[in-house]
CSV table of C-alpha atoms in Angstrom, one decimal:
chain,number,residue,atom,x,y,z
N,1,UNK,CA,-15.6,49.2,63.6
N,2,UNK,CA,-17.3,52.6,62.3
N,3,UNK,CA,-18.2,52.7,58.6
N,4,UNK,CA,-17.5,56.1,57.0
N,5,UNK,CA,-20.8,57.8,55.6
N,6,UNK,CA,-19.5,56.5,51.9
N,7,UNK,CA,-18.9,52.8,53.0
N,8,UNK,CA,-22.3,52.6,54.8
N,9,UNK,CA,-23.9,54.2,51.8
N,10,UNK,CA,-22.8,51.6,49.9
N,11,UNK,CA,-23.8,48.9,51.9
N,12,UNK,CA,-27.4,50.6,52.0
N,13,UNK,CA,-27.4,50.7,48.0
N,14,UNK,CA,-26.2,47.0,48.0
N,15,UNK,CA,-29.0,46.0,50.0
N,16,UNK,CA,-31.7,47.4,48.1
N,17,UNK,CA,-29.7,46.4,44.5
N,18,UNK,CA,-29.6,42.8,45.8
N,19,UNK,CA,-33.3,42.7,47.1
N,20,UNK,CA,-34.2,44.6,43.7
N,21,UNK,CA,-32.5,41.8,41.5
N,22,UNK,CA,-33.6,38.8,43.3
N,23,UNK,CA,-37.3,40.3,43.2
N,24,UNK,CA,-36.8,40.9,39.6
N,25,UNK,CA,-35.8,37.2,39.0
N,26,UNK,CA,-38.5,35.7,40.9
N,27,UNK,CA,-41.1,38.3,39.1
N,28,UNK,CA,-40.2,36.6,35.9
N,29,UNK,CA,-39.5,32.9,37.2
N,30,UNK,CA,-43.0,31.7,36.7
N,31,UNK,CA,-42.9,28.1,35.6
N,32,UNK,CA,-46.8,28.4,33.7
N,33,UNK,CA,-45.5,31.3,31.1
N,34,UNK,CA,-44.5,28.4,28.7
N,35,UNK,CA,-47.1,25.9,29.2
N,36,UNK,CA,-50.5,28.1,30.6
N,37,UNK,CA,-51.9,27.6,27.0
N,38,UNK,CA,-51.6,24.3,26.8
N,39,UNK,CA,-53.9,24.3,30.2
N,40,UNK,CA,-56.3,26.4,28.1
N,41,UNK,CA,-56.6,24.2,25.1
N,42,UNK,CA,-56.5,21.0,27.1
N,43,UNK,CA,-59.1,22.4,29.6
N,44,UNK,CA,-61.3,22.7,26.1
N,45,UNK,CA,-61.0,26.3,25.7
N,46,UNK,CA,-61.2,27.4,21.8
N,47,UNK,CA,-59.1,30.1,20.4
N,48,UNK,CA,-61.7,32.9,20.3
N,49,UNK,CA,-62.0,31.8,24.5
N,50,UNK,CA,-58.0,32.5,24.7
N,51,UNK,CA,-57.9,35.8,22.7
N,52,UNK,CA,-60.7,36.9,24.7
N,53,UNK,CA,-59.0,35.7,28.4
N,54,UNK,CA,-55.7,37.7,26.9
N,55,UNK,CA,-57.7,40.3,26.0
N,56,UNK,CA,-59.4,40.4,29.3
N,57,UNK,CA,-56.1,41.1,30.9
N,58,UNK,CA,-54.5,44.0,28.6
N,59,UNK,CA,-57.8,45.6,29.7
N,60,UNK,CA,-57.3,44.8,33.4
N,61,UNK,CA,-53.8,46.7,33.0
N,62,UNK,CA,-54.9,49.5,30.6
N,63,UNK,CA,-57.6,50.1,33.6
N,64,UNK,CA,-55.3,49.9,36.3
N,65,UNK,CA,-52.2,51.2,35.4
N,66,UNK,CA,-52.3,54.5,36.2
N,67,UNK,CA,-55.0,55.0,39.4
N,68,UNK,CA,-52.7,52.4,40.8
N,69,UNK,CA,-49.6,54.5,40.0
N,70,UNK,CA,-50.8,57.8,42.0
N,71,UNK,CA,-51.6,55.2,45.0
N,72,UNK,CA,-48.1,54.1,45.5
N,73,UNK,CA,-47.7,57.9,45.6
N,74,UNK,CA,-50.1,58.2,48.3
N,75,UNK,CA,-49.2,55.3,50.3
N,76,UNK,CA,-46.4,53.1,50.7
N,77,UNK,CA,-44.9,51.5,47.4
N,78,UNK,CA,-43.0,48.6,49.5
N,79,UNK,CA,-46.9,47.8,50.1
N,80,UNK,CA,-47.6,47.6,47.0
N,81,UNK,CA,-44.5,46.1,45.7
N,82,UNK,CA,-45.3,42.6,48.0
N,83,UNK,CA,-49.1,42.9,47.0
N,84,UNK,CA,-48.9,42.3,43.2
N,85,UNK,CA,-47.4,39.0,44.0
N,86,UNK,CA,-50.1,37.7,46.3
N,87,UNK,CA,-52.7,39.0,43.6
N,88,UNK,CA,-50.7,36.7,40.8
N,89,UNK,CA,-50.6,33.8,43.2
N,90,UNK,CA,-53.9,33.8,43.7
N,91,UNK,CA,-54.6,34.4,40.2
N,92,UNK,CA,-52.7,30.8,39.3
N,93,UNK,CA,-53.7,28.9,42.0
N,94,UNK,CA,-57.8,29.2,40.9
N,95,UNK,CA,-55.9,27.8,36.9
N,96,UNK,CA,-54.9,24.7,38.5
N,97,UNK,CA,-57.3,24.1,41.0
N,98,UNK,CA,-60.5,24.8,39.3
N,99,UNK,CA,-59.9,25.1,35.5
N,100,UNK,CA,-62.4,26.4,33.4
N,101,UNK,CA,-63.2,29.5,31.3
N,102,UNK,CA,-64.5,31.4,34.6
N,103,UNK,CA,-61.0,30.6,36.1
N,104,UNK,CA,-58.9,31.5,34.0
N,105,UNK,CA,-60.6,34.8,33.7
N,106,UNK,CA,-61.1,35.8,37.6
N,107,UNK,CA,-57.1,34.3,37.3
N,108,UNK,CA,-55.9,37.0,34.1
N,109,UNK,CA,-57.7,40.0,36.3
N,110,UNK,CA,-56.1,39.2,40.0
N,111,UNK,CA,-52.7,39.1,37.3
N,112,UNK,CA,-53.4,42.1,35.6
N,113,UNK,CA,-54.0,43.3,39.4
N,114,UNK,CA,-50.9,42.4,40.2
N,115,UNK,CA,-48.8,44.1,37.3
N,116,UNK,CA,-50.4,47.0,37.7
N,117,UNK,CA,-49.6,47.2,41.6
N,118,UNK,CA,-46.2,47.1,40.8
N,119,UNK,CA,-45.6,48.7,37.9
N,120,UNK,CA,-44.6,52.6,38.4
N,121,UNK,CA,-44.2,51.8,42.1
N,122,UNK,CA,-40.7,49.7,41.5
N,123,UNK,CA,-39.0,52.0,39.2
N,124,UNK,CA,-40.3,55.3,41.9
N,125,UNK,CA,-39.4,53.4,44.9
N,126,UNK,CA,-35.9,52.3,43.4
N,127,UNK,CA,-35.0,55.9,42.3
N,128,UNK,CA,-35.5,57.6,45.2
N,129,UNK,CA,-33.9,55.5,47.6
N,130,UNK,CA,-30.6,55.7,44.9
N,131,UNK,CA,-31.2,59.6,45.5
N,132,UNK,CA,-31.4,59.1,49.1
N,133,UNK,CA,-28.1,57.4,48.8
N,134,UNK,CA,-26.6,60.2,46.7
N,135,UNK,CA,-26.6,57.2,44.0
N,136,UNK,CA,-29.3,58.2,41.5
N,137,UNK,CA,-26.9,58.4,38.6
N,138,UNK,CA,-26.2,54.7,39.5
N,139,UNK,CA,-30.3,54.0,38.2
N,140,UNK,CA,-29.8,52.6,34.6
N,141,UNK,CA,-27.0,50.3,35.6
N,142,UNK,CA,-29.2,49.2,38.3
N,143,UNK,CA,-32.4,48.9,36.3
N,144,UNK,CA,-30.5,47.5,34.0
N,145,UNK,CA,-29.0,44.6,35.7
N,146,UNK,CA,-33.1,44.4,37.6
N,147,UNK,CA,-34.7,44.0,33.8
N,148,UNK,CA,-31.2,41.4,32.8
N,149,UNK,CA,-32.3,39.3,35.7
N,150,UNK,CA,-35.9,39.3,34.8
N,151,UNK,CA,-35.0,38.3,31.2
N,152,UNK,CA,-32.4,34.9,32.7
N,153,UNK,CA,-35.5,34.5,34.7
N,154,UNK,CA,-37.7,33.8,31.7
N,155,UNK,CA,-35.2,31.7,29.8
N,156,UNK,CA,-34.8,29.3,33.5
N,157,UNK,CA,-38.2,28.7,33.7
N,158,UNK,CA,-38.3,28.2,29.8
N,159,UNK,CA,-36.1,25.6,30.3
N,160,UNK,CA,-37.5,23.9,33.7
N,161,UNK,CA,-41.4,23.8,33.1
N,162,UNK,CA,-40.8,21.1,30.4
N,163,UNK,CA,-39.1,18.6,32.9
N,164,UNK,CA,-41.5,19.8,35.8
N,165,UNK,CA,-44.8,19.5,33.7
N,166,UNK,CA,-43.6,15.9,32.4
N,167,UNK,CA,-43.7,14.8,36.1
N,168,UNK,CA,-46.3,16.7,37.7
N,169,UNK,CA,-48.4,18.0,35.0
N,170,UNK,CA,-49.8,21.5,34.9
N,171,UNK,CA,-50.6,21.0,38.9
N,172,UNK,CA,-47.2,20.8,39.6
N,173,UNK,CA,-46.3,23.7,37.5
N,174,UNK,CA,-48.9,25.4,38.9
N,175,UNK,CA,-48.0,25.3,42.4
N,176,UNK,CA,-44.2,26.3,41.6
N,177,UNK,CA,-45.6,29.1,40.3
N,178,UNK,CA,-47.5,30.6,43.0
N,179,UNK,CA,-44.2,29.3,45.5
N,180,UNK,CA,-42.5,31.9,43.4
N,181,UNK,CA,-45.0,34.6,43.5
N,182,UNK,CA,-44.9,34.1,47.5
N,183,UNK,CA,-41.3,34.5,47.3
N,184,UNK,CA,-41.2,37.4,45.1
N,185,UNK,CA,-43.7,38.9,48.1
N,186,UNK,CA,-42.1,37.9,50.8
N,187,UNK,CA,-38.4,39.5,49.1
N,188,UNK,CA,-40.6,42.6,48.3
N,189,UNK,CA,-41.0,43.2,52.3
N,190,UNK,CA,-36.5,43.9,52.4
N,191,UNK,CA,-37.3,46.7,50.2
N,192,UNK,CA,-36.5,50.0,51.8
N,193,UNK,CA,-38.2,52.7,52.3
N,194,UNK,CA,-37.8,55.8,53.4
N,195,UNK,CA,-40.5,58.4,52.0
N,196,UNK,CA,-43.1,59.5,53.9
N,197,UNK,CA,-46.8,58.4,52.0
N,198,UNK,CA,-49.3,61.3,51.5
N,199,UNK,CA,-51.3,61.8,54.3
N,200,UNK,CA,-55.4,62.5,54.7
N,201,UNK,CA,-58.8,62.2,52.8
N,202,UNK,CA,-58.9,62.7,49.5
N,203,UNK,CA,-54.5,61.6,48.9
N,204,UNK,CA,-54.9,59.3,46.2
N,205,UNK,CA,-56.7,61.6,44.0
N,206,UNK,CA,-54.5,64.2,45.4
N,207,UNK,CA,-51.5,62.5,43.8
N,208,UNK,CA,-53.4,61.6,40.9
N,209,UNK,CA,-53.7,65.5,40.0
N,210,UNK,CA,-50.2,66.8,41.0
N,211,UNK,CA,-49.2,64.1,38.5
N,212,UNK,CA,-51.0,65.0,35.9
N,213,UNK,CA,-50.6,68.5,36.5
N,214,UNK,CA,-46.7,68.6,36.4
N,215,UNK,CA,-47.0,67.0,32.6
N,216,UNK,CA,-49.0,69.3,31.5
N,217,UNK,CA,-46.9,72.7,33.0
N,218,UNK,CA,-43.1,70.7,32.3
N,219,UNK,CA,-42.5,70.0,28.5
N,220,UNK,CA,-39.1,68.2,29.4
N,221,UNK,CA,-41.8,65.9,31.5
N,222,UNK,CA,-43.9,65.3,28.6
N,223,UNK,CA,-41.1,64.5,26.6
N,224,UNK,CA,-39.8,62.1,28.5
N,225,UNK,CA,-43.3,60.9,28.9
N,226,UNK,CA,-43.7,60.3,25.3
N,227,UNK,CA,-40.2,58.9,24.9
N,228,UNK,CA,-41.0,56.1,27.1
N,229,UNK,CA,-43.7,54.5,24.6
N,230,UNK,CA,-41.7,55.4,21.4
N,231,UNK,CA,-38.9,53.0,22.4
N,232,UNK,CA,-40.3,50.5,24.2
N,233,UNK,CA,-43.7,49.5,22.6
N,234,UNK,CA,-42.6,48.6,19.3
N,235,UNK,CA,-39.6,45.5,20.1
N,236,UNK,CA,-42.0,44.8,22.9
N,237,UNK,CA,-44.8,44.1,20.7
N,238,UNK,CA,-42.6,42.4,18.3
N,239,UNK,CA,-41.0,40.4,20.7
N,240,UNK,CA,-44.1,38.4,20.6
N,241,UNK,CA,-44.0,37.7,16.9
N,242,UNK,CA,-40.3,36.6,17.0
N,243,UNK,CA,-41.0,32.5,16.6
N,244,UNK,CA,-42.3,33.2,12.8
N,245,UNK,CA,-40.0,35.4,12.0
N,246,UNK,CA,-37.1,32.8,12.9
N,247,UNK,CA,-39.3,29.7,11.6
N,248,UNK,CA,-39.6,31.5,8.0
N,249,UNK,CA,-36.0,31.7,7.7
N,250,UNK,CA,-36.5,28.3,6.8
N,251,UNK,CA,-35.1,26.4,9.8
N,252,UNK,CA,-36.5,23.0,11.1
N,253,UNK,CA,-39.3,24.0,14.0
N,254,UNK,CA,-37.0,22.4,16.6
N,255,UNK,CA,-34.5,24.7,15.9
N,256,UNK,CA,-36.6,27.9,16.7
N,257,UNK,CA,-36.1,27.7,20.7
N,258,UNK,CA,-32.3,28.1,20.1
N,259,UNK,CA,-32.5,30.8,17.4
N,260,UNK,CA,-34.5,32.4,20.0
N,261,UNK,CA,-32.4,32.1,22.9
N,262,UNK,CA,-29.6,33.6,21.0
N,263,UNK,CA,-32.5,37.0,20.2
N,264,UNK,CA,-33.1,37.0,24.1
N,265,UNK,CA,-29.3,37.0,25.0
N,266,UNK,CA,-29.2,39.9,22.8
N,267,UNK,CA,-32.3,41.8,24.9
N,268,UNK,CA,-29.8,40.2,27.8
N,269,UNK,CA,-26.9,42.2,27.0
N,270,UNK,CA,-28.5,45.7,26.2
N,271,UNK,CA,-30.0,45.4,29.6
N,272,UNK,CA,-26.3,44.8,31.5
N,273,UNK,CA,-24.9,47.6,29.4
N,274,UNK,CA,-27.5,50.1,30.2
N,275,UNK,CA,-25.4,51.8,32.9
N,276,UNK,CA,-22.7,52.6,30.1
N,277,UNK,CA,-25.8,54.0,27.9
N,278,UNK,CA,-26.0,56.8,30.4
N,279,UNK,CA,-23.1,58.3,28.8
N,280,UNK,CA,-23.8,58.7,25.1
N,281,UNK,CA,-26.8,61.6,26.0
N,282,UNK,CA,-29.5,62.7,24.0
N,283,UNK,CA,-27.3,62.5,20.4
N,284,UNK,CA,-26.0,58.7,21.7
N,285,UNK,CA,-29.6,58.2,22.4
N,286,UNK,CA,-30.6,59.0,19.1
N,287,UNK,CA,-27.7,57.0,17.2
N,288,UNK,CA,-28.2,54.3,19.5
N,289,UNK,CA,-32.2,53.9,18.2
N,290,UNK,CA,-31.3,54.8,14.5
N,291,UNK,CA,-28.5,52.2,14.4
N,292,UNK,CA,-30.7,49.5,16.4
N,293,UNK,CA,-33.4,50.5,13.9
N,294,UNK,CA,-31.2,50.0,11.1
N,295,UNK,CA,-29.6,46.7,12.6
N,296,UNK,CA,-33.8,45.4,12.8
N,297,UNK,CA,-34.6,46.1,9.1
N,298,UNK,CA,-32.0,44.4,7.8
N,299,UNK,CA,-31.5,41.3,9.9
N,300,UNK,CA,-35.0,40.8,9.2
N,301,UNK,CA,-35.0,41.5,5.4
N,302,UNK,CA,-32.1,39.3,5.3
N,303,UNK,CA,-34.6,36.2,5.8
N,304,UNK,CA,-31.6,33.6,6.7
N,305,UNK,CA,-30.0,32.6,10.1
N,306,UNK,CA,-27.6,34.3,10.2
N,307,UNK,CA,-29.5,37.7,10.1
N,308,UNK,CA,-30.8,37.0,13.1
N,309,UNK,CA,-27.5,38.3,14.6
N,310,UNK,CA,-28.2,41.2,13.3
N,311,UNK,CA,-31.9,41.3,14.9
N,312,UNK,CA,-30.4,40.1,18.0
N,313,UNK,CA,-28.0,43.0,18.3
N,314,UNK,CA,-31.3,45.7,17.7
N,315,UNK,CA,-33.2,44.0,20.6
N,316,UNK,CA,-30.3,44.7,22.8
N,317,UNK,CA,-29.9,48.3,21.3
N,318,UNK,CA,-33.6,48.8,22.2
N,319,UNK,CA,-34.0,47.0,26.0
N,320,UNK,CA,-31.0,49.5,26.7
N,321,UNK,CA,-32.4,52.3,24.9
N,322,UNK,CA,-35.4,51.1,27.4
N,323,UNK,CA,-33.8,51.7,30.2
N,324,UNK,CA,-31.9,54.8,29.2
N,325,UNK,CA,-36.1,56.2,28.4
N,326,UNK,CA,-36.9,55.1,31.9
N,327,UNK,CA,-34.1,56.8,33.5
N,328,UNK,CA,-34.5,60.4,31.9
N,329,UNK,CA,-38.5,60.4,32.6
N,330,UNK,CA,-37.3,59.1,36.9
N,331,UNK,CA,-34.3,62.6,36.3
N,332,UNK,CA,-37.5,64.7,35.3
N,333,UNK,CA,-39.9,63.9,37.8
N,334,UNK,CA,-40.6,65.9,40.9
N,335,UNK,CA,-40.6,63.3,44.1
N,336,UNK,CA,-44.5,63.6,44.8
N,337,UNK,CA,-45.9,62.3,41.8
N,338,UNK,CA,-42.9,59.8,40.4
N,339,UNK,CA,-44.9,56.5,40.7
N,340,UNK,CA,-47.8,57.9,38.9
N,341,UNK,CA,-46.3,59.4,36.1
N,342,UNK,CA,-44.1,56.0,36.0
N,343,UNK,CA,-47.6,54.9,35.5
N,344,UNK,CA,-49.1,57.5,32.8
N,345,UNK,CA,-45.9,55.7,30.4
N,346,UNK,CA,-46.6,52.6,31.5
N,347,UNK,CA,-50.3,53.6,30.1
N,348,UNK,CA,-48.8,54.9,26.9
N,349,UNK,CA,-46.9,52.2,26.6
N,350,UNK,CA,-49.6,49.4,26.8
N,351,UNK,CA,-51.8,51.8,24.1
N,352,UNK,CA,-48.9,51.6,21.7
N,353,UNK,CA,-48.3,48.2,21.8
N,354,UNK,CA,-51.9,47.2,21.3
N,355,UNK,CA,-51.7,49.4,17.8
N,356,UNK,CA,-48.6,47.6,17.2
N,357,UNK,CA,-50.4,44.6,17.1
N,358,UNK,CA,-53.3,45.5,15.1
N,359,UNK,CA,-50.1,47.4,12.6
N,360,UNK,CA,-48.6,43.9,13.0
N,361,UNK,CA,-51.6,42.0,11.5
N,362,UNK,CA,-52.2,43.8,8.7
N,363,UNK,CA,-49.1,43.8,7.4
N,364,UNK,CA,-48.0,40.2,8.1
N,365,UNK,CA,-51.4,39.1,6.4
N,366,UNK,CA,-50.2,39.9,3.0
N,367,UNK,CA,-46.2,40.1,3.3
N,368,UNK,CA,-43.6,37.7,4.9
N,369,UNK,CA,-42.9,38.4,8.8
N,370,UNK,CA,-39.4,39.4,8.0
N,371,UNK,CA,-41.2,42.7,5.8
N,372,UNK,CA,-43.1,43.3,8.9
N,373,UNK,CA,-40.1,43.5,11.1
N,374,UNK,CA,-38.2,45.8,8.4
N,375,UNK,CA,-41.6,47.8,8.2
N,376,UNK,CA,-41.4,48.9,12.6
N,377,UNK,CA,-37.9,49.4,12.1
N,378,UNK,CA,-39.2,53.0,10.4
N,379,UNK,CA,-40.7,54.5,13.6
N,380,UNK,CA,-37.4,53.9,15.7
N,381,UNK,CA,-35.3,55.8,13.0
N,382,UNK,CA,-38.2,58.9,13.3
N,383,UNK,CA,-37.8,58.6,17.0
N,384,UNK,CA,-34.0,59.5,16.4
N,385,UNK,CA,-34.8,61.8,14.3
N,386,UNK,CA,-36.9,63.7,16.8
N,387,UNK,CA,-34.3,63.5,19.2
N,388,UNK,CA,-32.0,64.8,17.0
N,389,UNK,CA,-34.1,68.2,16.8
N,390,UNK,CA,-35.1,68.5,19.8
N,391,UNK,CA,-31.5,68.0,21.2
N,392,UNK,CA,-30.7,71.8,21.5
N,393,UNK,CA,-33.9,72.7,23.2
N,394,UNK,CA,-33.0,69.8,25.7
N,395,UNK,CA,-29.8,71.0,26.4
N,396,UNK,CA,-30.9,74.7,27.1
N,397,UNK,CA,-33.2,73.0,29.8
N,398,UNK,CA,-30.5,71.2,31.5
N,399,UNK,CA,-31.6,67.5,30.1
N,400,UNK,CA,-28.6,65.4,28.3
C-alpha cells in the first residue's frame, strides 16, 4: 500500500513527536534530583560546600550556553542531542562511586556540560524538521506536550527515589540515574535529521557570528529574544522557592509535597494547552501574562491553602506563555543560526534568573514568602504591558 504525501508526512512528524516526548521524559526521570543533597550532607559536605558545587554549575551553563548553541549550528544537533546524556551519566556515576567535594564538582560540570549540549539544539532540531514536514505551526503543541512530559517525569521519580533509596541507598539511586541518562542517549540517536551541518574551518565561529549578527540587524529577532527571559525567568526562579511559600500558609510539613503536586499539575496543564495558546496572538499573549500575573499576586497574598489554586493556575499561565515565547523567537529565526540564537535566550534566561534570586533574598529576608511572590508578579504585568504597545509595530512586520 502507497501512503499519500499527507499520510506519510504524518507518520514522519509522529516519529519524531514520539522520540521527542520519550527523550523529554527520560531527560527529567533522574532518580538523584530528590535525594542528591542528602548524598552531599551525608558525604560531610557543609552548606557553604553545596552553594558553592550549585554555583559551580549555573557557571558551567552561563559559560556554555551559547558557544555550544552556534555548534549544533555547525554540526549535527542529533550529535549533540545523545551527547548531553553521556556527559550527565558520567557526571553521577563519579557522585556514587567516589563521593567527595572533588566529585561532586568534576560531576556538576560534566552536568552543566550536558545541559548546555542540548539546550538550543532540541528546540532548532525540532522546528525544522516540523517545517520540513510542512508542520511548523504544529511546534507549541508539540513543545508543549515535550516540556508536559518532562514535568510527569519529575513528579515519577519524586515519587520512586524514596522507595529505591530505602533499599539501595544513594548507590542504587545513582546507578538508575545514569541507566536513564543512557536511555535518554540512546532515544536521542531516532532523532531525525535532515539539515545539512556547516561545512569547513573556521564553522563554529562562523555560526556564532551569523547568529549574532541577525539580532542585531532584525528587531522582531531581538524582541523575541528578550521575550524569552521576561517570561520564563521569573516562575522559573520561583519555582524553587515554592516549599516556603506553601509551608507558611500554615500547613503541617508533611502536607507540603501534596500542596506541591497540585502547583506542578498546574505547570502540567499550561504545558498541554500550549498548542491552543498559539491562537490568542500577541494581545492573548499579553492578557494571558497580565491575568497569570494577577492570578500570582493574589494566591500568594492570600497566605491560606486554598490560594494556592490560584498560584497554581499562574504557573500554568506562565509554562504556556513559555512555550508560546519559544515558539515566536523558532517563527523569527532564519534556519542557519536557530540553535544559537535558541542559545543567546537560553543565556538571557539563566542571567535573569540568577538576579531573581539575589531580588528573591532580599525581599524574603524581611517580609513573608507570600509578599515575595506578590512582589515578581509586577514584572509579568510590565511584560504585558510592553506587548501591548508594541502590538501594532508587530503586526506591521508580519508577527502575531
Amino acid at each position: 500500500m502507497t501512503l499519500t504525501p499527507t499520510r506519510g508526512s504524518d507518520v514522519r512528524v509522529r516519529r519524531l513527536t514520539t522520540t521527542l516526548y520519550g527523550y523529554a521524559f527520560l531527560e527529567d526521570f533522574i532518580l538523584l534530583y530528590p535525594v542528591y543533597a542528602l548524598l552531599f550532607s551525608d558525604t560531610g559536605l557543609t552548606v557553604w560546600q553545596i552553594s558553592s558545587l550549585f554555583a559551580l554549575w549555573s557557571l558551567t551553563g552561563v559559560l556554555l550556553e551559547v558557544p555550544s548553541g552556534a555548534w549544533a549550528d555547525a554540526v549535527s544537533r542529533r550529535l549533540l542531542l545523545w551527547l548531553g546524556p553521556l556527559f550527565t551519566a558520567t557526571g553521577f556515576a563519579l557522585w556514587v562511586l567516589l563521593p567527595s567535594y572533588g566529585a561532586f564538582a568534576v560531576g556538576f560540570i560534566l552536568w552543566g556540560i550536558g545541559g548546555a549540549l542540548g539546550s538550543g539544539a532540541r528546540e532548532a532540531l525540532v522546528y525544522d524538521e516540523l517545517e520540513r514536514l510542512d508542520a511548523a505551526d504544529r511546534y507549541a503543541r508539540v513543545m508543549g506536550r515535550a516540556r508536559a512530559a518532562g514535568l510527569v517525569a519529575v513528579m515519577a521519580a519524586m515519587a520512586l527515589a524514596g522507595p529505591v533509596f530505602a533499599r539501595g541507598g544513594h548507590t542504587a539511586v545513582g546507578a538508575a540515574s545514569v541507566l536513564v541518562c543512557l536511555l535518554a542517549a540512546v532515544t536521542a540517536t531516532r532523532f531525525p535529521e535532515h539539515r545539512s551541518p556547516a561545512a569547513g574551518p573556521g564553522s563554529w565561529t562562523a555560526t556564532l557570528r551569523a547568529g549574532l549578527a541577525e539580532a542585531r540587524a532584525d528587531r522582531s529577532v531581538r524582541g523575541a529574544l528578550l521575550l524569552v527571559p521576561a517570561v520564563g525567568a521569573v516562575w522559573g526562579a520561583l519555582d524553587e522557592y515554592t516549599p516556603l511559600l506553601v509551608r507558611d500558609t500554615g500547613v503541617a510539613d508533611g502536607t507540603v509535597p501534596h500542596l506541591l503536586l497540585l502547583i506542578w499539575a498546574g505547570a502540567t496543564a499550561g504545558s498541554l494547552l500550549a498548542g491552543e495558546g498559539e491562537r490568542l496572538g500577541t494581545a492573548g499573549l499579553a492578557a494571558l501574562l497580565a491575568g497569570a500575573g494577577l492570578a500570582l499576586a493574589a494566591g500568594s497574598a492570600a497566605d491560606t491553602p486554598a490560594g494556592l489554586v490560584l498560584v497554581a493556575l499562574a504557573f500554568g499561565g506562565f509554562q504556556a506563555a513559555t512555550v508560546l515565547a519559544d515558539a515566536r523567537l523558532q517563527r523569527c529565526i532564519e534556519d542557519t543560526g536557530r540553535a544559537t540564537l535558541t542559545s543567546v535566550a537560553g543565556l538571557g534566561t539563566e542571567l535573569a534568573t540568577v538576579a531573581v534570586f539575589g531580588g528573591y533574598a532580599a525581599i524574603a529576608s524581611g517580609h513573608a514568602h507570600g509578599t515575595a511572590f506578590a512582589v515578581f508578579a509586577v514584572p509579568y504585568l510590565v511584560t504585558a504591558l510592553l506587548l501591548v504597545l508594541t502590538g501594532p509595530l508587530r503586526s506591521r512586520r508580519g508577527i502575531p
